[in-house]
Short mmCIF file of C-alpha atoms in Angstrom, two decimals:
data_model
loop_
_atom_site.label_atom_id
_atom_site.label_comp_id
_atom_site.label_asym_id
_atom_site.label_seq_id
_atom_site.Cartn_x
_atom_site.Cartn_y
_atom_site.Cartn_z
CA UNK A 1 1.62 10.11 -0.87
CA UNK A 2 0.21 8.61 1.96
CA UNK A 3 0.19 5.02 1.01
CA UNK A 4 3.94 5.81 -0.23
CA UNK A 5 5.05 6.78 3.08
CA UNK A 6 3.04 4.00 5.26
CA UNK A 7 4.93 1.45 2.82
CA UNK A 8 8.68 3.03 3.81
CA UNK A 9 8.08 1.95 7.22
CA UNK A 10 9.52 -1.10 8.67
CA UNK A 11 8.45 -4.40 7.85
CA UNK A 12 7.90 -6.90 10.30
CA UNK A 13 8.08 -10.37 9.59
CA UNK A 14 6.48 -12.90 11.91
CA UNK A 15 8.24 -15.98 11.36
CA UNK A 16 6.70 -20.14 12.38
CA UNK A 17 3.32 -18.93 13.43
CA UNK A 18 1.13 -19.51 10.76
CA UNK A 19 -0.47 -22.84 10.35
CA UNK A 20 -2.72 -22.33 6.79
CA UNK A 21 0.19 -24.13 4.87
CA UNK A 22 1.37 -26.61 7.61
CA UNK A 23 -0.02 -29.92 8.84
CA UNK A 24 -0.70 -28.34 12.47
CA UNK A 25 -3.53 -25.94 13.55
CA UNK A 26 -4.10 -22.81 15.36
CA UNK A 27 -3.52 -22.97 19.00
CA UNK A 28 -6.41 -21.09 20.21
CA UNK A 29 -9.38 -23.25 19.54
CA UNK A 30 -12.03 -23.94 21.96
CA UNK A 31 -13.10 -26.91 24.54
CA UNK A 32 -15.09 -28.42 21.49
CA UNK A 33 -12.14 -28.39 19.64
CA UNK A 34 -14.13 -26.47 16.78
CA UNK A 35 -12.04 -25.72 14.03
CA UNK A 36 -13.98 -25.88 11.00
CA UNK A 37 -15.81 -21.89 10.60
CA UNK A 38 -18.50 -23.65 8.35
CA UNK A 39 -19.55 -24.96 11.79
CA UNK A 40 -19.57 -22.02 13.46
CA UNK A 41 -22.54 -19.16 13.27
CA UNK A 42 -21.56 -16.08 11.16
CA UNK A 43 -22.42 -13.69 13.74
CA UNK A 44 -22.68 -14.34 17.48
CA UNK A 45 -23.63 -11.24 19.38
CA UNK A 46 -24.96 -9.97 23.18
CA UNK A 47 -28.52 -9.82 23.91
CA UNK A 48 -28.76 -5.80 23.45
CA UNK A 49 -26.96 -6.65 19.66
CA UNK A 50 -23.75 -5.53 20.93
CA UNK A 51 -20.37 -7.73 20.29
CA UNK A 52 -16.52 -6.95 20.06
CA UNK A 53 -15.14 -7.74 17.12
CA UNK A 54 -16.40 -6.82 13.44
CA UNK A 55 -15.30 -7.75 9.85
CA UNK A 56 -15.89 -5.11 6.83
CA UNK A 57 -16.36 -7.43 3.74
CA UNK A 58 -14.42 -6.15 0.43
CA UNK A 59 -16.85 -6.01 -2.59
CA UNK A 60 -18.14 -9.07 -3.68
CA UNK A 61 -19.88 -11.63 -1.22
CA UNK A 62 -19.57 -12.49 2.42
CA UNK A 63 -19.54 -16.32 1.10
CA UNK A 64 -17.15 -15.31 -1.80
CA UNK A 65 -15.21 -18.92 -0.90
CA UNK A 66 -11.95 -16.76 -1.39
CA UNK A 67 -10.55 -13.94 0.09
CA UNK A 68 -14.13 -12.32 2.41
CA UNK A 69 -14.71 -15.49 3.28
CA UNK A 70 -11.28 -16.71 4.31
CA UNK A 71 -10.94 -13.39 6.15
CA UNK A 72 -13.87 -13.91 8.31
CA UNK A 73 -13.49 -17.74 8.69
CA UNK A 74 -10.34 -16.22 10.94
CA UNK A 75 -12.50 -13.68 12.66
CA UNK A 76 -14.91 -16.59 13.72
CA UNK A 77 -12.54 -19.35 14.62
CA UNK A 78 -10.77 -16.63 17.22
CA UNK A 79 -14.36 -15.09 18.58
CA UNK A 80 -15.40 -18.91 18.82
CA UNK A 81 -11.97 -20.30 20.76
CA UNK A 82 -11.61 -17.09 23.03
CA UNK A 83 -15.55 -16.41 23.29
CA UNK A 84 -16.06 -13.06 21.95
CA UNK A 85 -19.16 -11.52 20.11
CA UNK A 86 -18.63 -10.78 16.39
CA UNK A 87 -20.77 -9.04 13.60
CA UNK A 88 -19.98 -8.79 9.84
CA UNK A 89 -20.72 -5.75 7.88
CA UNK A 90 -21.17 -5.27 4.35
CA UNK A 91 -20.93 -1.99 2.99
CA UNK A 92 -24.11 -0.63 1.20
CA UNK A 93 -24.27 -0.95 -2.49
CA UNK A 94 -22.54 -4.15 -3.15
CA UNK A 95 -19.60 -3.84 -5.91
CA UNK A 96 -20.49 0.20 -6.25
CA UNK A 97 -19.52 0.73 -2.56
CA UNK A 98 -18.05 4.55 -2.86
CA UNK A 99 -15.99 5.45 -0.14
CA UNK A 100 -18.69 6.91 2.10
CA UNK A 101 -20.48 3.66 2.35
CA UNK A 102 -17.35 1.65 3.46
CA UNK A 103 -16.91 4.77 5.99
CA UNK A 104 -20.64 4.53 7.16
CA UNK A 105 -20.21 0.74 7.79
CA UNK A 106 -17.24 0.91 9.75
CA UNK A 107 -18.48 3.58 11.92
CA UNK A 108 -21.40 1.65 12.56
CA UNK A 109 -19.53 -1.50 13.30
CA UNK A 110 -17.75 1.10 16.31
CA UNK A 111 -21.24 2.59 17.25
CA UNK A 112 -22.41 -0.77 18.35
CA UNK A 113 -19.48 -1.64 20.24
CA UNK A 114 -16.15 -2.74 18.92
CA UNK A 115 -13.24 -3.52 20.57
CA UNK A 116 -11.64 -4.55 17.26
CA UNK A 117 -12.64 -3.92 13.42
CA UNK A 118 -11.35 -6.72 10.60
CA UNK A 119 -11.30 -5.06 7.46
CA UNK A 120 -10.77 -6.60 4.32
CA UNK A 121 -9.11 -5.16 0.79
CA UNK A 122 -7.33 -2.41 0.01
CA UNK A 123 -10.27 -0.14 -1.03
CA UNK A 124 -10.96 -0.07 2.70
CA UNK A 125 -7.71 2.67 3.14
CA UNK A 126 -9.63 5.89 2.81
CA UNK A 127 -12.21 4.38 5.07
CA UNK A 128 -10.15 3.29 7.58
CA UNK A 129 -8.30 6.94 8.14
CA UNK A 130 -11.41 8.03 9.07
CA UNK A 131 -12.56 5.55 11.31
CA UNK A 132 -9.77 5.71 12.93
CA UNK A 133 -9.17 8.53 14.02
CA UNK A 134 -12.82 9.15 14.88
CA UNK A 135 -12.46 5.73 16.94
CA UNK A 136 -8.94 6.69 18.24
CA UNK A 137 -9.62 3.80 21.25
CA UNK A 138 -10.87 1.07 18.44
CA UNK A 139 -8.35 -1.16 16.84
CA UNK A 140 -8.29 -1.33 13.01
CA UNK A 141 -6.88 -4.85 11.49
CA UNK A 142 -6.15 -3.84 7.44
CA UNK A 143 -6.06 -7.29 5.56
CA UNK A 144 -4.38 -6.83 2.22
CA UNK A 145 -3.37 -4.00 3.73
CA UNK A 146 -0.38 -1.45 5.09
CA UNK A 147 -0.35 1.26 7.76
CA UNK A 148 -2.24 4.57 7.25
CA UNK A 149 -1.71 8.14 7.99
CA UNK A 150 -3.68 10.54 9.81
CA UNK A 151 -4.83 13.89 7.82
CA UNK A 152 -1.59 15.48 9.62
CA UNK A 153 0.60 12.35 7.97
CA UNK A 154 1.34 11.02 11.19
CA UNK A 155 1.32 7.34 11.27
CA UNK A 156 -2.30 5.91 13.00
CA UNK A 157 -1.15 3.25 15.17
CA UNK A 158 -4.52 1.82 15.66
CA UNK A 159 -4.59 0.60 12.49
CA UNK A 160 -2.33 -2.80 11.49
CA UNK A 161 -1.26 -3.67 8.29
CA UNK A 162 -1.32 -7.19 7.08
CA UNK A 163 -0.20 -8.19 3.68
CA UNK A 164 1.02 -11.60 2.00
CA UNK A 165 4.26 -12.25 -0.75
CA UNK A 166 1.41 -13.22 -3.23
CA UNK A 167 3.89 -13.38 -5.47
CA UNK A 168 5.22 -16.53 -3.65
CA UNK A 169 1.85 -18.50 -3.99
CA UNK A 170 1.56 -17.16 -7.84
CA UNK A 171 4.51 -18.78 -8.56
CA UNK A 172 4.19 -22.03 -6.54
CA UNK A 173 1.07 -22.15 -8.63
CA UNK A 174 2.43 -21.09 -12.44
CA UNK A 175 5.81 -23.36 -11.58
CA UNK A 176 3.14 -26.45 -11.35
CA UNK A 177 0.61 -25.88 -14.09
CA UNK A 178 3.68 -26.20 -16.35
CA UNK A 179 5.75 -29.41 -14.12
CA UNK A 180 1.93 -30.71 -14.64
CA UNK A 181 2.63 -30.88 -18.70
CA UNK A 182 0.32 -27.63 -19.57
CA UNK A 183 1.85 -25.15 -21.62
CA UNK A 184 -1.38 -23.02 -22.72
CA UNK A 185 -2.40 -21.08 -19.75
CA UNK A 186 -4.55 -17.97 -18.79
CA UNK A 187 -4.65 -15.55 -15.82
CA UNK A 188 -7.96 -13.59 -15.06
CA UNK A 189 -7.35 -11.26 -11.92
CA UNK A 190 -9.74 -8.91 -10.17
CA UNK A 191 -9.70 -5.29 -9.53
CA UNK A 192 -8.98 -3.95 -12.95
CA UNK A 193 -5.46 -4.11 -12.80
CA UNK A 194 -4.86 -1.89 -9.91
CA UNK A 195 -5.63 -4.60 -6.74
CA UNK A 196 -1.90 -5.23 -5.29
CA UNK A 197 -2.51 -8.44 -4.01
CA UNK A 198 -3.93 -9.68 -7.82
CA UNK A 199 -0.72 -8.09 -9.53
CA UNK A 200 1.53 -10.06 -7.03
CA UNK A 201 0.18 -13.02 -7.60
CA UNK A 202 -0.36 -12.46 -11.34
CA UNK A 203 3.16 -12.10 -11.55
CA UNK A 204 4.24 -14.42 -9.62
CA UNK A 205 2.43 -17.07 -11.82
CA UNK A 206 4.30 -15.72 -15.18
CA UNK A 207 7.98 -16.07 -13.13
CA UNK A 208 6.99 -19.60 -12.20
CA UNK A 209 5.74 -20.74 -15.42
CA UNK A 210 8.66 -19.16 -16.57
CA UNK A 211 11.56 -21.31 -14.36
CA UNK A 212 9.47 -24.21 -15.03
CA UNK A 213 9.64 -23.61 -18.89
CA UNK A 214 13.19 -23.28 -18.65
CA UNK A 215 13.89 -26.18 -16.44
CA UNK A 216 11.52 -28.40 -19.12
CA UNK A 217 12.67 -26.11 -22.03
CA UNK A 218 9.40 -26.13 -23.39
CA UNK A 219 7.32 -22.42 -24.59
CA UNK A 220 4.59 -21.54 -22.43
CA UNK A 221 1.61 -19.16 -23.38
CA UNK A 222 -0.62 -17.24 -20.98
CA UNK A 223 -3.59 -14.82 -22.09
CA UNK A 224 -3.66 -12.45 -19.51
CA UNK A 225 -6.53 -10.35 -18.65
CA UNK A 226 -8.20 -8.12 -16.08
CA UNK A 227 -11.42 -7.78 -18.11
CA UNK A 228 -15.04 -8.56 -16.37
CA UNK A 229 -12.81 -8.82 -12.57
CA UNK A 230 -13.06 -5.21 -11.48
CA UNK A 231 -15.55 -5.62 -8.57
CA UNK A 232 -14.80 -9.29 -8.47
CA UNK A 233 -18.24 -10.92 -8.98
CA UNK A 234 -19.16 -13.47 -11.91
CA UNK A 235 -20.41 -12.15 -14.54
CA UNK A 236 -21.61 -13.65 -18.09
CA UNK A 237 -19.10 -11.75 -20.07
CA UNK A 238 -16.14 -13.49 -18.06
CA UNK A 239 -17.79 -16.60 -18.32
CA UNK A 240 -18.14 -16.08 -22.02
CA UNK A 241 -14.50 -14.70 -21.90
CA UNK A 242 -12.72 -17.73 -20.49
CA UNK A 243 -15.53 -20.33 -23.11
CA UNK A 244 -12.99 -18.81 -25.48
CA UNK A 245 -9.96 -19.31 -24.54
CA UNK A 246 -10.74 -23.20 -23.32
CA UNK A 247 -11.67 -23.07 -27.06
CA UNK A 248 -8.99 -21.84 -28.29
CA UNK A 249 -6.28 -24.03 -26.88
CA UNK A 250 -6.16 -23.23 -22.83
CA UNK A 251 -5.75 -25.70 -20.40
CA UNK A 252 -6.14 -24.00 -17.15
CA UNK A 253 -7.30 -20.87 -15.85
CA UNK A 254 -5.85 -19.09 -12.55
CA UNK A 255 -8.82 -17.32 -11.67
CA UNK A 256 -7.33 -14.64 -9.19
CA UNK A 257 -10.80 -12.71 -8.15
CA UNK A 258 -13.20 -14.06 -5.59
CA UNK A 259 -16.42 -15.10 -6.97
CA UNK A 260 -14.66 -14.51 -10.02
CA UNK A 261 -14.25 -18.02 -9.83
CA UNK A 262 -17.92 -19.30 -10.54
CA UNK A 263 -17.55 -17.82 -14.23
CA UNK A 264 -14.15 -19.44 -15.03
CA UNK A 265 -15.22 -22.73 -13.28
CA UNK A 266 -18.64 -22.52 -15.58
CA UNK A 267 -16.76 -22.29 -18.26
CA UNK A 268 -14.29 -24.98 -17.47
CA UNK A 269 -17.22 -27.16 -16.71
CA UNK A 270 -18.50 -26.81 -19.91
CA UNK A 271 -15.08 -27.06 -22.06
CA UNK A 272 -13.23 -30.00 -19.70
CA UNK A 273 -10.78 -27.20 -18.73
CA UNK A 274 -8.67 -26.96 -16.24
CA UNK A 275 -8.53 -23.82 -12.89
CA UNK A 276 -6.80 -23.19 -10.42
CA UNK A 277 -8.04 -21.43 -7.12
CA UNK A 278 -6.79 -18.52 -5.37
CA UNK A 279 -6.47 -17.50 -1.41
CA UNK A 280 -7.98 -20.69 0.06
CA UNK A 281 -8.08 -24.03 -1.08
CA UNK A 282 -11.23 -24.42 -3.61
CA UNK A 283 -10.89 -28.06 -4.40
CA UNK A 284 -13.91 -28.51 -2.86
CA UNK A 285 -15.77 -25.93 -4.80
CA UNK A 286 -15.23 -27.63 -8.49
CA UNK A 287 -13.89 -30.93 -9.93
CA UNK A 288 -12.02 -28.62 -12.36
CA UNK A 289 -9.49 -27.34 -9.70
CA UNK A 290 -6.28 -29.09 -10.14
CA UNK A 291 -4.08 -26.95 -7.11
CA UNK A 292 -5.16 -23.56 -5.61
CA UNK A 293 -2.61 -20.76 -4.83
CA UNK A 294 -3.41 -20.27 -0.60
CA UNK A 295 -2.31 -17.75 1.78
CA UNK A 296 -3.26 -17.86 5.26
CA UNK A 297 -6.03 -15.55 5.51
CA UNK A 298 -7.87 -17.14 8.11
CA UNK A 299 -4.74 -17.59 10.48
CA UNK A 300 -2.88 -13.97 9.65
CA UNK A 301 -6.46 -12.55 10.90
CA UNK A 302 -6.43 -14.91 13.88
CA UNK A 303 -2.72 -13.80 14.93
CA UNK A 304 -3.58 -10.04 14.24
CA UNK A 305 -6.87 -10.28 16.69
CA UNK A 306 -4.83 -12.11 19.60
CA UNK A 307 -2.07 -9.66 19.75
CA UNK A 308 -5.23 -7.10 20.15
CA UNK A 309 -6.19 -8.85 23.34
CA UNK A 310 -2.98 -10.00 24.33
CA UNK A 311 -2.12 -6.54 25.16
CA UNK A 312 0.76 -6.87 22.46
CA UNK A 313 -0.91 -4.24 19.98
CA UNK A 314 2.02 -2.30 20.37
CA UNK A 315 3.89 -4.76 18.07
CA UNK A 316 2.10 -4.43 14.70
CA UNK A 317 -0.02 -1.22 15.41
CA UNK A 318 1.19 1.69 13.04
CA UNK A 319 3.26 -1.58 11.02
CA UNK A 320 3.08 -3.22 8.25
CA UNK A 321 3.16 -7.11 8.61
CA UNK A 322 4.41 -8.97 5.33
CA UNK A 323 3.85 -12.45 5.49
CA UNK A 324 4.84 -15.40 3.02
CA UNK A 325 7.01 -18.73 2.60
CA UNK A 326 8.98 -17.87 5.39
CA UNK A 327 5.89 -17.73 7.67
CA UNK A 328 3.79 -21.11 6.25
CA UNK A 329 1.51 -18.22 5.54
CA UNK A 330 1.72 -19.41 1.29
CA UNK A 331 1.48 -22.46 -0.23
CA UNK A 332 -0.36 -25.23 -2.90
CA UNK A 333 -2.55 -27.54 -0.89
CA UNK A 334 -0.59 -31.10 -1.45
CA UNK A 335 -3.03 -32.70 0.04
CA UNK A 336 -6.08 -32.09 -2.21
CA UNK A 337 -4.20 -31.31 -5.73
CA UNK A 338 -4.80 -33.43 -8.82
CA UNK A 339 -1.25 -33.23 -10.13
CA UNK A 340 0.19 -36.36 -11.18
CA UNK A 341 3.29 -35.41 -12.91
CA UNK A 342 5.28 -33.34 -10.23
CA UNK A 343 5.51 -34.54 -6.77
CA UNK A 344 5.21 -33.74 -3.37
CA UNK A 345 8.46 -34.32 -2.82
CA UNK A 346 9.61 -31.93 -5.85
CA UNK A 347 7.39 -29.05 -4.20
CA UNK A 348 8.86 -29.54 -0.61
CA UNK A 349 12.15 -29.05 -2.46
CA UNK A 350 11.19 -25.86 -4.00
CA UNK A 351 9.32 -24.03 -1.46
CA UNK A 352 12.07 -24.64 0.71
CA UNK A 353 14.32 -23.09 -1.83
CA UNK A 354 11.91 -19.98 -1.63
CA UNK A 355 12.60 -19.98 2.05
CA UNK A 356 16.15 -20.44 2.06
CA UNK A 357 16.42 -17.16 -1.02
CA UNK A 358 17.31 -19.25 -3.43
CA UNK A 359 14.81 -18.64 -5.79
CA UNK A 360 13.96 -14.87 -6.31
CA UNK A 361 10.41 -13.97 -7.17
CA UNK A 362 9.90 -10.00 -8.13
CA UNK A 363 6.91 -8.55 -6.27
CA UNK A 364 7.01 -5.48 -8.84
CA UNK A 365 3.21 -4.18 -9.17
CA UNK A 366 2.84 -4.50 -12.93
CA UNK A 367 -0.11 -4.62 -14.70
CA UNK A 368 1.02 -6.51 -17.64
CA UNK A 369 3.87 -8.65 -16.87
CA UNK A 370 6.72 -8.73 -19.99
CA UNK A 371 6.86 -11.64 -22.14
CA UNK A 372 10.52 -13.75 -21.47
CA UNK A 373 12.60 -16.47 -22.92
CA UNK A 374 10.53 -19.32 -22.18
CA UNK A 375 6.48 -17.75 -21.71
CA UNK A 376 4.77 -15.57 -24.29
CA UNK A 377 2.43 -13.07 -22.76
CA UNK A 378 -0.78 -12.35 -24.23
CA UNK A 379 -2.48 -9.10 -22.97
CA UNK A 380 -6.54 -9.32 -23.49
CA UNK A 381 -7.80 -5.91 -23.12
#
């Protein structure tokens, strides 16, 4: 009821200030003109061990090359650029974390000293109502998240919700793979089904492959799966899981899932399939990505932390924040893709439709998306 009520509240939409999906770069780096987080130390803190900001990892790993690690790239390119201390946490028992030890971390981040807690995936909500209001003076930024209620429903307005149109970036990404010339493709997402941001951009991919089928008039086939991605780690069964399908006809993969994507790209390796990356760009990771569907985790947590010490809290505290086209905060990475057969130009043309409302993506939360005209849905269970 809680989440239900934190989700009627307004929206606000922060329009031309992210830079993830546009050629320039965040404004606040530092003298050395650092803006590379690989270069930067993962945790930077006073000589007693205190420091001001901290990031709660979701499940999976800090160096997940996806969503954690985008997160807290953003964490350490502000705390670099404005020189604050920062500490990561991750909560104890890896991808069993129960409630209590995402509760335990966070209070321990606020022990030590922060100004500011980063935390990352919506698992954290439960978590964060307690923290905050046990830490009423300690701001609370909720990536992949919405705002919170207190255990009298009142809205917590230390806590800031910060969510992406996946949907946007799922379709960008699903409206390629078929422009590209593939028409056999899979979707493995994390979280079992029930993570938001995987269903958005699950769906998202089906309605692009969908408008791309149509505009081609060609039939498209996805196998479509949450098997093996509930805490979001690779596994041998996914690995095994996505051998299969390469087998059996698919071209490319969207892995939607963190390390997830160390399975699917195993398994690419091995058949000469095809993937394509989720949250950040992950060209870099494998030969086998062709495009990666981004959103700008790295600047949405930069922007959230500077309004905290901008004295302009008061803006997004108790809000939710939705951020997509509109905001450069979703995109394909032009510059690294393989794609030969649809252009730059063609994908300028389209996101700007996206951003002008002439295209309509769905951001329904469905677990399953329905087969259509054009795109044959194949559940795996």
């Amino acid at each position: 009821m809680k989440k239900i009520l934190a989700l009627l509240l307004a929206v606000v939409m922060v329009l031309g200030l992210f830079a993830a999906c546009a050629e320039s770069k965040p404004d606040n780096t530092d003298p050395n003109n650092v803006q590379n987080a690989d270069d930067i130390p993962d945790e930077m803190t006073s000589e007693d061990g205190k420091y001001q900001i901290a990031f709660i990892t979701d499940v999976g790993a800090l160096k997940d090359q996806s969503f954690n690690q985008g997160t807290y790239d953003g964490v350490k390119l502000y705390a670099n650029a404005n020189g604050k201390t920062y500490k990561y946490y991750q909560p104890a028992n890896g991808d069993k974390a129960t409630n209590e030890d995402r509760i335990a971390a966070m209070e321990l981040a606020c022990k030590n000293g922060a100004e500011v807690v980063v935390a990352a995936g919506f698992m954290q909500e439960d978590a964060l109502v307690s923290a905050a209001q046990k830490y009423p003076d300690v701001n609370f930024v909720f990536i992949d998240g919405y705002p919170v209620n207190d255990d009298d429903d009142n809205v917590l307005t230390n806590v800031a919700g910060v969510a992406f149109q996946e949907e946007q970036s799922g379709y960008l990404a699903g409206y390629a793979a078929v422009m590209e010339g593939y028409t056999k493709l899979g979707f493995t997402g994390g979280g079992g089904g029930t993570n938001p941001a995987c269903q958005r951009f699950g769906y998202g991919f089906v309605q692009g492959a969908e408008a791309a089928a149509a505009a081609k008039d060609v039939k498209v086939e996805i196998n479509y799966s949450w098997l093996y991605g509930a805490n979001f780690n690779p596994s041998s069964e996914l690995q095994t899981m996505a051998t299969g399908w390469y087998q059996n006809g698919t071209e490319v993969i969207f892995c939607c899932g963190g390390s997830m994507f160390t399975s699917v790209t195993a398994a690419a390796a091995a058949e000469d399939g095809k993937v394509i990356g989720v949250d950040v760009d992950q060209s870099s990771q494998h030969n086998s990505v062709i495009t990666s569907a981004m959103k700008g985790l790295a600047d949405a947590t930069q922007w959230a932390l500077a309004k905290h010490y901008g004295d302009q809290w008061d803006e997004i505290g108790g809000k939710s924040t939705s951020l997509g086209a509109k905001d450069n905060a979703v995109c394909l990475p032009t510059a690294t893709w393989t794609l030969k057969n649809w252009s730059v130009e063609d994908y300028e043309k389209l996101f700007k439709d996206i951003v002008d409302g002439k295209v309509e993506i769905s951001s329904n939360l469905v677990e399953f998306p329905e087969s259509t005209d054009n795109v044959t849905v194949n559940p795996v269970e």
